[in-house]
CSV table of C-alpha atoms and ligand atoms in Angstrom, one decimal:
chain,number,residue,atom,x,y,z
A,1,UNK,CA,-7.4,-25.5,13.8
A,2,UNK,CA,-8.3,-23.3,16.2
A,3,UNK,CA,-10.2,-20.0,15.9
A,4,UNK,CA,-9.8,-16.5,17.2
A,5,UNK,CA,-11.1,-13.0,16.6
A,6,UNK,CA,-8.9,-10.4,15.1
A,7,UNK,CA,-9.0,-6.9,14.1
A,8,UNK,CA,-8.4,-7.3,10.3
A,9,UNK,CA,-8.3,-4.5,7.4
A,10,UNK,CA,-10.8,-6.5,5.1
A,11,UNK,CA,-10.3,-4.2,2.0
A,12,UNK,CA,-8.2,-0.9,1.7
A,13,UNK,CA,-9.2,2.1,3.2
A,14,UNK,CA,-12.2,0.3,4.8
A,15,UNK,CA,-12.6,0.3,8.3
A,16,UNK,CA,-10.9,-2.6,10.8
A,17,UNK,CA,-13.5,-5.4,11.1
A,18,UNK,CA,-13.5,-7.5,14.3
A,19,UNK,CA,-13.9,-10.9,12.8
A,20,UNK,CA,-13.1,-15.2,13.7
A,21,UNK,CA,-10.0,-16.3,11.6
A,22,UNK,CA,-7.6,-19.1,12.3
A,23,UNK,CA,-4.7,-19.1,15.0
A,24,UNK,CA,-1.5,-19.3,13.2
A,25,UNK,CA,1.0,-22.3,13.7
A,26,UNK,CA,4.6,-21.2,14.5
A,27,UNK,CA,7.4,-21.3,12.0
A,28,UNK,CA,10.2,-23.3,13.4
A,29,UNK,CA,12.1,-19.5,14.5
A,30,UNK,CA,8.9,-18.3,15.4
A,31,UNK,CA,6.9,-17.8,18.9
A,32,UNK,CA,3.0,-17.7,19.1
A,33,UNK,CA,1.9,-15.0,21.6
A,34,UNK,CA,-1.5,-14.3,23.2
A,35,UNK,CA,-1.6,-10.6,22.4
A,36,UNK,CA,-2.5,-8.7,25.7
A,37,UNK,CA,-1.7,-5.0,24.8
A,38,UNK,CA,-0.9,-3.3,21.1
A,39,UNK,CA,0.6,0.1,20.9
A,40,UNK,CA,-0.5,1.8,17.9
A,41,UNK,CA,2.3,3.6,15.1
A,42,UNK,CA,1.3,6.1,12.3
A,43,UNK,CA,2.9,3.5,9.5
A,44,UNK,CA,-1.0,1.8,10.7
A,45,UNK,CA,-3.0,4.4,9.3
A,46,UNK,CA,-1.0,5.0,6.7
A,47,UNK,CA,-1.7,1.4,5.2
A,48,UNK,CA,-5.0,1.4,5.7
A,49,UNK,CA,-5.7,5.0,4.3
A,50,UNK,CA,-2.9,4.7,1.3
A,51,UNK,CA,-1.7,1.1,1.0
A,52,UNK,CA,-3.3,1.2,-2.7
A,53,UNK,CA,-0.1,3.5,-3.5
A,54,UNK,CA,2.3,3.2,-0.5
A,55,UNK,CA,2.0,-0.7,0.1
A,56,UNK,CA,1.0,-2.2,-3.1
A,57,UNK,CA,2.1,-5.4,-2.1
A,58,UNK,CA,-0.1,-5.9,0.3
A,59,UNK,CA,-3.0,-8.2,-0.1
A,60,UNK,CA,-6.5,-7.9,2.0
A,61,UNK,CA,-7.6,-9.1,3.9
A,62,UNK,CA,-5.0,-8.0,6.3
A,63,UNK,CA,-4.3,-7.8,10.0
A,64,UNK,CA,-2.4,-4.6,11.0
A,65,UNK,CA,-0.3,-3.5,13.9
A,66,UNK,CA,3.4,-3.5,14.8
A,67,UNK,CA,3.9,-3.3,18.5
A,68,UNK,CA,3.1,-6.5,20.7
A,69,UNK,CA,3.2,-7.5,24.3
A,70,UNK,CA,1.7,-10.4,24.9
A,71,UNK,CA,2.3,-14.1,26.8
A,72,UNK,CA,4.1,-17.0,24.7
A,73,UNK,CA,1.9,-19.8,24.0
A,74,UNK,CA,4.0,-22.2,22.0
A,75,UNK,CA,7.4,-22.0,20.3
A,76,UNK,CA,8.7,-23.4,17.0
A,77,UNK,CA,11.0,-26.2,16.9
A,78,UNK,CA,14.3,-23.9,16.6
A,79,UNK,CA,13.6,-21.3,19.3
A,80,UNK,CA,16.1,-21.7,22.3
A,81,UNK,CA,15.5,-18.5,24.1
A,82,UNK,CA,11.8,-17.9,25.3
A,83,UNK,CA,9.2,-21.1,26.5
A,84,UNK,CA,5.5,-21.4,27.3
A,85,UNK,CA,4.2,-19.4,29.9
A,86,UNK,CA,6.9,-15.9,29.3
A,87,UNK,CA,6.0,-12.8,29.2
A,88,UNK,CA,7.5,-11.4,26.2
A,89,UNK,CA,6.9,-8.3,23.5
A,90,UNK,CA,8.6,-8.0,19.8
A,91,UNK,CA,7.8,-6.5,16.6
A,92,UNK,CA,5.0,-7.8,14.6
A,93,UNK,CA,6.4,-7.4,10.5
A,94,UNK,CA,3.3,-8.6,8.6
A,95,UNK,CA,2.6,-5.7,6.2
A,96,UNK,CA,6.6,-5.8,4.9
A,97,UNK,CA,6.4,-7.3,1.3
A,98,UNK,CA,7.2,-11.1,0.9
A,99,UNK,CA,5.3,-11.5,4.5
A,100,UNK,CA,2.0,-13.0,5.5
A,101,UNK,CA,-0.1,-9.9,7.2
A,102,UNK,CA,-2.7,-12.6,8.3
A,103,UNK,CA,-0.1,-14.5,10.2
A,104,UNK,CA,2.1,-11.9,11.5
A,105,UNK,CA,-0.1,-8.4,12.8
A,106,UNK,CA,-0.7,-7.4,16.1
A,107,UNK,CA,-4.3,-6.6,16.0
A,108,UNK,CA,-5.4,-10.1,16.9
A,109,UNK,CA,-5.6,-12.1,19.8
A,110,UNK,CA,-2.8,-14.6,19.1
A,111,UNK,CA,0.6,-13.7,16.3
A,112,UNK,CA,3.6,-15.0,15.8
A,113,UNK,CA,6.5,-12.6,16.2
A,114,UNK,CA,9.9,-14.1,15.2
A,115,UNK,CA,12.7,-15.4,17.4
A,116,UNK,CA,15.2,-12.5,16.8
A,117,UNK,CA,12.8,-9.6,17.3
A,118,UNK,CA,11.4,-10.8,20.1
A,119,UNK,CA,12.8,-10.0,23.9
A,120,UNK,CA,11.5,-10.6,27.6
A,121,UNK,CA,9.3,-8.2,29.1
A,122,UNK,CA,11.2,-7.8,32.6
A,123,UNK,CA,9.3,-8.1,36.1
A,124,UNK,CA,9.2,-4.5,36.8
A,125,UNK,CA,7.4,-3.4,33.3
A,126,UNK,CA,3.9,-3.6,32.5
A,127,UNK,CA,3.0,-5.2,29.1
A,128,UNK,CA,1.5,-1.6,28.5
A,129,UNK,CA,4.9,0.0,29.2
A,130,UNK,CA,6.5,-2.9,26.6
A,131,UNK,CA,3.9,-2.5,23.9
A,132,UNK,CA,5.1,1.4,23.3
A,133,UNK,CA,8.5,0.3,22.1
A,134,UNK,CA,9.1,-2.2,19.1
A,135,UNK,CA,8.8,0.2,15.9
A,136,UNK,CA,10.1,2.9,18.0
A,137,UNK,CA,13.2,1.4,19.1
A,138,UNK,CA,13.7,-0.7,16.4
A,139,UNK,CA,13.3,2.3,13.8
A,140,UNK,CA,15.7,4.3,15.6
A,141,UNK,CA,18.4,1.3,15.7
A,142,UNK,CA,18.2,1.0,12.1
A,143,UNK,CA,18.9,4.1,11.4
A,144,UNK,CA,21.8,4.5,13.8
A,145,UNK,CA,23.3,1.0,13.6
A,146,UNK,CA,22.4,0.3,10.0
A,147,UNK,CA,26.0,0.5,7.8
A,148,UNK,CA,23.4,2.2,5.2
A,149,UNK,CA,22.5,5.3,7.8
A,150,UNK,CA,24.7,6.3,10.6
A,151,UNK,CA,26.7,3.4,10.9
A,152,UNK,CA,27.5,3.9,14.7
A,153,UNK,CA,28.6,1.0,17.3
A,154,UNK,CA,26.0,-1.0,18.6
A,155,UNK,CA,25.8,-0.2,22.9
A,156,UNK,CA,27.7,-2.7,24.3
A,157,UNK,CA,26.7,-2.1,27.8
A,158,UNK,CA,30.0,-0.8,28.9
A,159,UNK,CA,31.0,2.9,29.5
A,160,UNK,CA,33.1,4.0,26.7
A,161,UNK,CA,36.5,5.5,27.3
A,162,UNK,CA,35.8,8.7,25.1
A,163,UNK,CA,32.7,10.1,23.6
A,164,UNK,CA,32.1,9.3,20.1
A,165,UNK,CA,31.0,12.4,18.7
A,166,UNK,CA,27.3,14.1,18.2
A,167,UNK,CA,24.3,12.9,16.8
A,168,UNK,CA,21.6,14.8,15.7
A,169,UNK,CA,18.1,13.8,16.3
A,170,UNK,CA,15.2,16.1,14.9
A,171,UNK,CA,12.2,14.7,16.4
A,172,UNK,CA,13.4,13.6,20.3
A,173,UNK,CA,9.7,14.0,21.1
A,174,UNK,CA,8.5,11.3,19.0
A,175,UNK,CA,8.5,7.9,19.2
A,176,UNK,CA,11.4,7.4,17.3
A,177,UNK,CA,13.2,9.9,18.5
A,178,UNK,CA,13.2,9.1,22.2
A,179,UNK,CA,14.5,5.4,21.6
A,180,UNK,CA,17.1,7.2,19.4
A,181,UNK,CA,18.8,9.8,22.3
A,182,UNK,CA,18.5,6.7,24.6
A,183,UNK,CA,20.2,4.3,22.3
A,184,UNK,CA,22.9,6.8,20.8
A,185,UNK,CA,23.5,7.8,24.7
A,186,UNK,CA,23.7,4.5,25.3
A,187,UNK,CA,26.5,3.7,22.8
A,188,UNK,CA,28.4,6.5,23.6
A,189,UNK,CA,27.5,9.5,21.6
A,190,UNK,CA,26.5,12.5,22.5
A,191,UNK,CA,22.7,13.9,21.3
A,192,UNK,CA,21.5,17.2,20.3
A,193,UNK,CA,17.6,17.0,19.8
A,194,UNK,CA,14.4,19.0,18.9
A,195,UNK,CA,10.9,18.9,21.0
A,196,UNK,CA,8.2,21.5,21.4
A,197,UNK,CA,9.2,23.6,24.5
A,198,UNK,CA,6.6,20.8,27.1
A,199,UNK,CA,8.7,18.2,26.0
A,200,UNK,CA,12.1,19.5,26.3
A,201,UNK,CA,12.6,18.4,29.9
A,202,UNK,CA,11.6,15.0,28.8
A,203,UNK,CA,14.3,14.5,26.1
A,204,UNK,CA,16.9,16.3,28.1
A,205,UNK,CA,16.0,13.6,30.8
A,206,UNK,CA,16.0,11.0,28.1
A,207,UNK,CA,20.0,12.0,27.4
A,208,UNK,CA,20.0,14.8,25.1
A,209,UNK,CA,22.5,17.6,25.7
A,210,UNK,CA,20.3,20.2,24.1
A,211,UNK,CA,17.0,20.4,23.0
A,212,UNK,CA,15.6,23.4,20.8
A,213,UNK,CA,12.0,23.8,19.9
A,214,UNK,CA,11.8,22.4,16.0
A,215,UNK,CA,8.9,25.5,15.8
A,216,UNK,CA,11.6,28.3,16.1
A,217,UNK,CA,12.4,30.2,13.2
A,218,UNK,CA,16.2,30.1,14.6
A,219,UNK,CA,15.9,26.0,15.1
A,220,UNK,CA,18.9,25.5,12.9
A,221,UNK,CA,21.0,28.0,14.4
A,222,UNK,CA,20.5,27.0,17.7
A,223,UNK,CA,21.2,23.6,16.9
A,224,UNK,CA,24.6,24.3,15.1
A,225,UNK,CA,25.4,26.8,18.4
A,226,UNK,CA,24.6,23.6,20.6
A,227,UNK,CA,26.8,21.2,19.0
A,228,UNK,CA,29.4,23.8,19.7
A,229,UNK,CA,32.2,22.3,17.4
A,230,UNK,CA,32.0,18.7,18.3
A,231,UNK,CA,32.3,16.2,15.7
A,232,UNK,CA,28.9,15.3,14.4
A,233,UNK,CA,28.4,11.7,13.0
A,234,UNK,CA,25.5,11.8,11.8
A,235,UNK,CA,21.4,13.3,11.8
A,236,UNK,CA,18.2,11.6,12.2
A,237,UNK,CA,15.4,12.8,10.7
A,238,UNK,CA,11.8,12.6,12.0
A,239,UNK,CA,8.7,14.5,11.6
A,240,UNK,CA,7.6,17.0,8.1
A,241,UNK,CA,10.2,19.3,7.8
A,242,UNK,CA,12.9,17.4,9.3
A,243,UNK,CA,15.0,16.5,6.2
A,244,UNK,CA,15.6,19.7,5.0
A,245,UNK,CA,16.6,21.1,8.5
A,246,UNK,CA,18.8,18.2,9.0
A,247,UNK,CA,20.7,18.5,5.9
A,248,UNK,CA,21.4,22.1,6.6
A,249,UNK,CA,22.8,21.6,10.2
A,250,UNK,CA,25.0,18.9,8.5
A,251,UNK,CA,26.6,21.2,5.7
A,252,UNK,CA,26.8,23.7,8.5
A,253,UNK,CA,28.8,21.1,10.9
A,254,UNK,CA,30.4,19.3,8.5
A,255,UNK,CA,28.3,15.8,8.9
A,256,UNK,CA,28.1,13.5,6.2
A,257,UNK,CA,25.4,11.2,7.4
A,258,UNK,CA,21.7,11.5,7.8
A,259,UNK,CA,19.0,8.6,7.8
A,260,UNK,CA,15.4,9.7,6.7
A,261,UNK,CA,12.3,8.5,8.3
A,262,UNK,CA,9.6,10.5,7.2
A,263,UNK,CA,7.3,11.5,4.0
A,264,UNK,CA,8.5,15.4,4.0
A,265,UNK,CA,4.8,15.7,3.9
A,266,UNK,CA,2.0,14.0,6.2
A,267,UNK,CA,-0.6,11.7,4.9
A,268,UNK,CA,-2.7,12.5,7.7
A,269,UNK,CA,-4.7,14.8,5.9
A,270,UNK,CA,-5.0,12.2,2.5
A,271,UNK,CA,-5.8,9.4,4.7
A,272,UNK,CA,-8.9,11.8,6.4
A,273,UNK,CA,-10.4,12.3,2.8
A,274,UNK,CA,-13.3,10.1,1.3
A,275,UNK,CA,-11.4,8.8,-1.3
A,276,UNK,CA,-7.6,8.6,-2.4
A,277,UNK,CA,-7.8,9.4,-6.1
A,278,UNK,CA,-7.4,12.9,-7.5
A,279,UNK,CA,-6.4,13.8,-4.0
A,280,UNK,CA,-3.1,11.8,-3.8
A,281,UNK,CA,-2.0,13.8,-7.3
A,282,UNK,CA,-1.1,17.0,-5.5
A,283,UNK,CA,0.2,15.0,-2.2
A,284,UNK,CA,2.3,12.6,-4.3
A,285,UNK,CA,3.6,14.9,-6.7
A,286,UNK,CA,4.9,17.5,-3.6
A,287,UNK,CA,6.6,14.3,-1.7
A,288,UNK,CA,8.6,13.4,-5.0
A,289,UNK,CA,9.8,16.8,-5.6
A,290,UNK,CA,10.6,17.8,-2.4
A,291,UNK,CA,12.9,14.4,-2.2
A,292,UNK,CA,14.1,15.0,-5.2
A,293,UNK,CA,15.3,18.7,-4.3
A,294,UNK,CA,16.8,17.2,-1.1
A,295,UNK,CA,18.6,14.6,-2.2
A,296,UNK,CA,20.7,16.6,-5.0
A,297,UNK,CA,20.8,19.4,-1.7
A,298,UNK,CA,22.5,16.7,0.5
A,299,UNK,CA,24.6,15.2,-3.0
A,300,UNK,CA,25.9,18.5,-3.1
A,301,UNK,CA,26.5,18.9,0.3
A,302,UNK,CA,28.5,16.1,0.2
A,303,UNK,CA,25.8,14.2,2.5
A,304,UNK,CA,24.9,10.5,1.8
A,305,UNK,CA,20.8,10.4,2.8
A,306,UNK,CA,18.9,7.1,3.3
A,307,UNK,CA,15.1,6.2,3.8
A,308,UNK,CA,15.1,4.0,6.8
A,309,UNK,CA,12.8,1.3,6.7
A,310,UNK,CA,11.9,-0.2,10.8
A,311,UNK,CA,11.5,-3.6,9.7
A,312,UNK,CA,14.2,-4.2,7.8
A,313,UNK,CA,16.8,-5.4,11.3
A,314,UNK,CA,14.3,-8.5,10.3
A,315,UNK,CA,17.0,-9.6,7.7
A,316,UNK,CA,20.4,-8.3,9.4
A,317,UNK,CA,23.0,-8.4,12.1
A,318,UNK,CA,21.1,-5.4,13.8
A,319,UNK,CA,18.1,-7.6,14.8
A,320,UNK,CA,19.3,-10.3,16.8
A,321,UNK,CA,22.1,-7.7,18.4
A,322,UNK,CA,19.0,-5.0,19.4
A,323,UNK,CA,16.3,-7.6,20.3
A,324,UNK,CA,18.8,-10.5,21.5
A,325,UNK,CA,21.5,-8.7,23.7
A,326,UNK,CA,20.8,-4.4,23.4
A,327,UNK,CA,17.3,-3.9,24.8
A,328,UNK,CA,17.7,-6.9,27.7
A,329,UNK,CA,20.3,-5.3,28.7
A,330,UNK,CA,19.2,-1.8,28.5
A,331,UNK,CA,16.0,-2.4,30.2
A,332,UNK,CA,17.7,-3.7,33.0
A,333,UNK,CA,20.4,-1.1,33.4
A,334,UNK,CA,18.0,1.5,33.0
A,335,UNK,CA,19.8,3.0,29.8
A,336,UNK,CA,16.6,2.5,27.9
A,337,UNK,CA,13.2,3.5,29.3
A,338,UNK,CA,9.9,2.4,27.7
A,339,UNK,CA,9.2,5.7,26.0
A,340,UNK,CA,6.8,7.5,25.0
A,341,UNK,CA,4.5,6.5,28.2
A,342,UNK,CA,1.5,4.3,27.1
A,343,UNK,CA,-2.0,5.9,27.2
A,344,UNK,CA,-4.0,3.4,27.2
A,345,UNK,CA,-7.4,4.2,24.9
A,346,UNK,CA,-9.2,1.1,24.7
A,347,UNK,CA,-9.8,-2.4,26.0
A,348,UNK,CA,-10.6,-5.2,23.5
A,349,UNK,CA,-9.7,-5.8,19.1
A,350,UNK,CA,-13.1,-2.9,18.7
A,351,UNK,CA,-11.5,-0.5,19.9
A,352,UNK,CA,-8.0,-0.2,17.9
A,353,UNK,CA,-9.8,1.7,15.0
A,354,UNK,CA,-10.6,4.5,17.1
A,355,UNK,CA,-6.7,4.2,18.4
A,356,UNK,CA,-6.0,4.6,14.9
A,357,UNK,CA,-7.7,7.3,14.3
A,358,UNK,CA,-6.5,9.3,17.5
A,359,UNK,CA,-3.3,8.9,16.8
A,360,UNK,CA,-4.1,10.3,13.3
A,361,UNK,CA,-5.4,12.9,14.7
A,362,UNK,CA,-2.2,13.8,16.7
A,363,UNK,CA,-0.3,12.7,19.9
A,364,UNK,CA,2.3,14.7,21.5
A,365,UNK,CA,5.2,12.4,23.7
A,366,UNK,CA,2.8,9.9,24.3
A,367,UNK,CA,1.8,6.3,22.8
A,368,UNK,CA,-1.5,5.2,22.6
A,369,UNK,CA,-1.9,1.4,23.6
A,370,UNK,CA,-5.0,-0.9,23.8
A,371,UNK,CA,-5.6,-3.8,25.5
A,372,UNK,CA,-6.6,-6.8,24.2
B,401,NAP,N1,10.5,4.8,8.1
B,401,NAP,C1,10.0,4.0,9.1
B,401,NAP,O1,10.3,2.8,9.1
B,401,NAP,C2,9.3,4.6,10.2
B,401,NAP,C3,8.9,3.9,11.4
B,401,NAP,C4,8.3,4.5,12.4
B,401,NAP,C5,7.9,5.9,12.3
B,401,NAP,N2,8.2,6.5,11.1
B,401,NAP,C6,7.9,7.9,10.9
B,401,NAP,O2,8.7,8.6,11.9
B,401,NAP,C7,7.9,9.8,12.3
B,401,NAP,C8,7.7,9.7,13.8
B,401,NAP,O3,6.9,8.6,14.1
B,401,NAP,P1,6.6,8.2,15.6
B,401,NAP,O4,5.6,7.1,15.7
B,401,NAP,O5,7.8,8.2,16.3
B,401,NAP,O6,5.8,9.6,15.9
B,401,NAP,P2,4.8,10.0,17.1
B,401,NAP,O7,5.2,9.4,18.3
B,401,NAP,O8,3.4,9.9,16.6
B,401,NAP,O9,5.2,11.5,17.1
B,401,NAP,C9,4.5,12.5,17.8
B,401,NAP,C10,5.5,13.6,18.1
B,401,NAP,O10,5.9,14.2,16.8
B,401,NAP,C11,6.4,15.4,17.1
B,401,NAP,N3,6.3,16.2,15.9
B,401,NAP,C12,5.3,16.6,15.2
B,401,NAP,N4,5.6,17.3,14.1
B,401,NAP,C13,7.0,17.3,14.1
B,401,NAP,C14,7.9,17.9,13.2
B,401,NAP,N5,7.5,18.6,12.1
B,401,NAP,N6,9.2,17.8,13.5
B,401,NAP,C15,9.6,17.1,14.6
B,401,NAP,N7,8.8,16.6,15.5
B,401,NAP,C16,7.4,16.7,15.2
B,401,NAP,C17,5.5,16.0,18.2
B,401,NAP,O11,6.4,16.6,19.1
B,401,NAP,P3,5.9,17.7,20.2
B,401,NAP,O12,4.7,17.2,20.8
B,401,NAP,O13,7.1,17.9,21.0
B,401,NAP,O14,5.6,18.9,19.3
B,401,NAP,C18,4.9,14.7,18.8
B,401,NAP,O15,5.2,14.5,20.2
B,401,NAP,C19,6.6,9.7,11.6
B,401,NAP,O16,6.8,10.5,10.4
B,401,NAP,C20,6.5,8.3,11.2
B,401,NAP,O17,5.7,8.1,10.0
B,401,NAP,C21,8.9,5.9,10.1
């Protein structure tokens, strides 16, 4: 058995603790990586600031972190498509319930990753520029490819005939949101998007037809001007706020489809308090009313709304299609770029809580990564 340091949450809300633990084995679909860079994702200090409420399944000690680049080191007896030696990055699902967070996190020198999220890391990109896109990409498939949100065609690497229609993304400057215009742009559809007025060049490069600053008081309106008529198949939702604005463009535009991904209110500001309890009452309490009141709003509207969950292409068709054929493919024809760009803010496993916190803290189109 073999030992390693790692980053690991050793009770929750208690600071990551750099500590020796053992180097898992590889299931027989799984690949063991030497971790070289993590990018870090909010869902990371939401765990480790609310997990008591948010992921009570989770058992601690726990190793945290999504987003891995890293160099295979051995592969179970059923993987076919990567070997010793390959540069690879994939999405580390550890936390979900029913998975070992010891085993499978990305703040530790060596994971495994499975097979079918898993994908090359091509020549020409940096394992920094890989690390920034796992959850984001894979978060923004699921809610566009998932039959329970949009439900839209999978890219397929050829140029559709005709355009399939608009999709609304709220939230093109986060991380989410720039895999989503790149992957909805990439199967065909046209985007309209929001981004503070610094990033709007940025999305607009990234695909989107339109992009209108989410802070304007006239955001909706200018959003419904910019799809000018065109069928809309559907809205993503990122960022506080976003739901609400989302279900209003579709009612306005006729859409029946939007996939959620956010609280309508951060935990930042829970997660930065000394302890969770009373605090969470008044937090908790607003988040469940407000999706209450949206949900009848969309019923009414005649909008089916889902909470996407960025793990769960784990146990579906649009895993292996993203990981296995989409992003290869993507990353070589330039239809997907490794967005946001990676900012790298540490070197080595004692430096990802201060990541952690940064990002809590706020980022704007960027992703911080550390190097391990
Ligand atoms: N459900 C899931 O499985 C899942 C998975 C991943 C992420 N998420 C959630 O999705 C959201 C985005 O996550 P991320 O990692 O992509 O974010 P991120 O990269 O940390 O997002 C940063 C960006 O958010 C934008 N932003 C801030 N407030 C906003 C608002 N009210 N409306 C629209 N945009 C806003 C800012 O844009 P400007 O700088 O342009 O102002 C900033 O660039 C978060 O709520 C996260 O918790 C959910």
């Amino acid at each position: 058995m073999s030992v390693q340091s790692a980053a690991v949450l050793p009770a929750p809300r208690a600071p990551l603790a750099v500590i020796g633990t053992t180097v898992p084995e590889p299931a027989s679909d799984e690949i063991l990586v030497r971790v070289r860079t993590v990018a870090i994702n909010p869902v990371d200090w939401v765990i480790q600031g609310t997990s008591r409420v948010t992921y009570r399944w989770l058992q601690t000690p726990a190793v945290l972190g999504s987003d891995v680049a890293g160099e295979v080191v051995a592969v179970g007896s059923a993987v076919t498509r990567f070997g010793v030696g390959q540069r690879v990055f994939g999405l580390a699902t550890g936390t979900d319930r029913g998975r070992d967070p010891l085993r499978e996190g990305a703040f530790q020198e060596y994971t495994v990753l499975l097979e079918r999220l898993a994908a090359p890391i091509p020549d020409a990109l940096s394992d920094e520029e890989a690390a920034v896109l796992p959850l984001g990409v894979s978060t923004a498939a699921c809610a566009l490819f998932q039959s329970a949100h949009l439900g839209l065609r999978m890219p397929t690497g050829e140029t559709p005939q005709q355009r399939g229609g608009v999709v609304v993304v709220w939230g093109g400057s986060t991380s989410v949101g720039m895999n989503a215009v790149q992957l909805a742009r990439a199967a065909g559809y046209d985007v309209v998007s929001t981004a503070s007025p610094r990033n709007a060049a940025t999305v607009s490069a990234l695909g989107a037809d339109a992009v209108i600053d989410y802070g304007s008081p006239t955001a909706v309106d200018e959003l419904v001007a910019a799809v000018g008529g065109r069928p809309v198949v559907g809205a993503v939702a990122l960022g506080a706020g976003s739901t609400d604005a989302c279900i209003e463009i579709l009612r306005r535009v006729g859409g029946t489809r939007l996939a959620m991904a956010s609280t309508p209110v951060s935990l930042a500001g829970l997660v930065a308090r000394r302890r969770l309890f009373p605090a969470m009452l008044p937090v908790f309490t607003r988040i469940g009313l407000t999706t209450v009141r949206s949900t009848l709003r969309a019923r009414r509207a005649g909008i089916r709304a889902g909470f996407v969950w960025g793990s769960s292409l784990r146990d579906d068709e649009v895993g292996p299609a993203l990981w296995g054929e989409v992003i290869p493919r993507a990353l070589t024809d330039g239809s997907l770029r490794p967005m946001p760009e990676p900012l790298v803010v540490g070197e080595g496993l004692g430096d990802v809580q201060a990541a952690l916190d940064r990002q809590r803290a706020g980022v704007s189109a960027s992703k911080l990564v550390v190097r391990i």
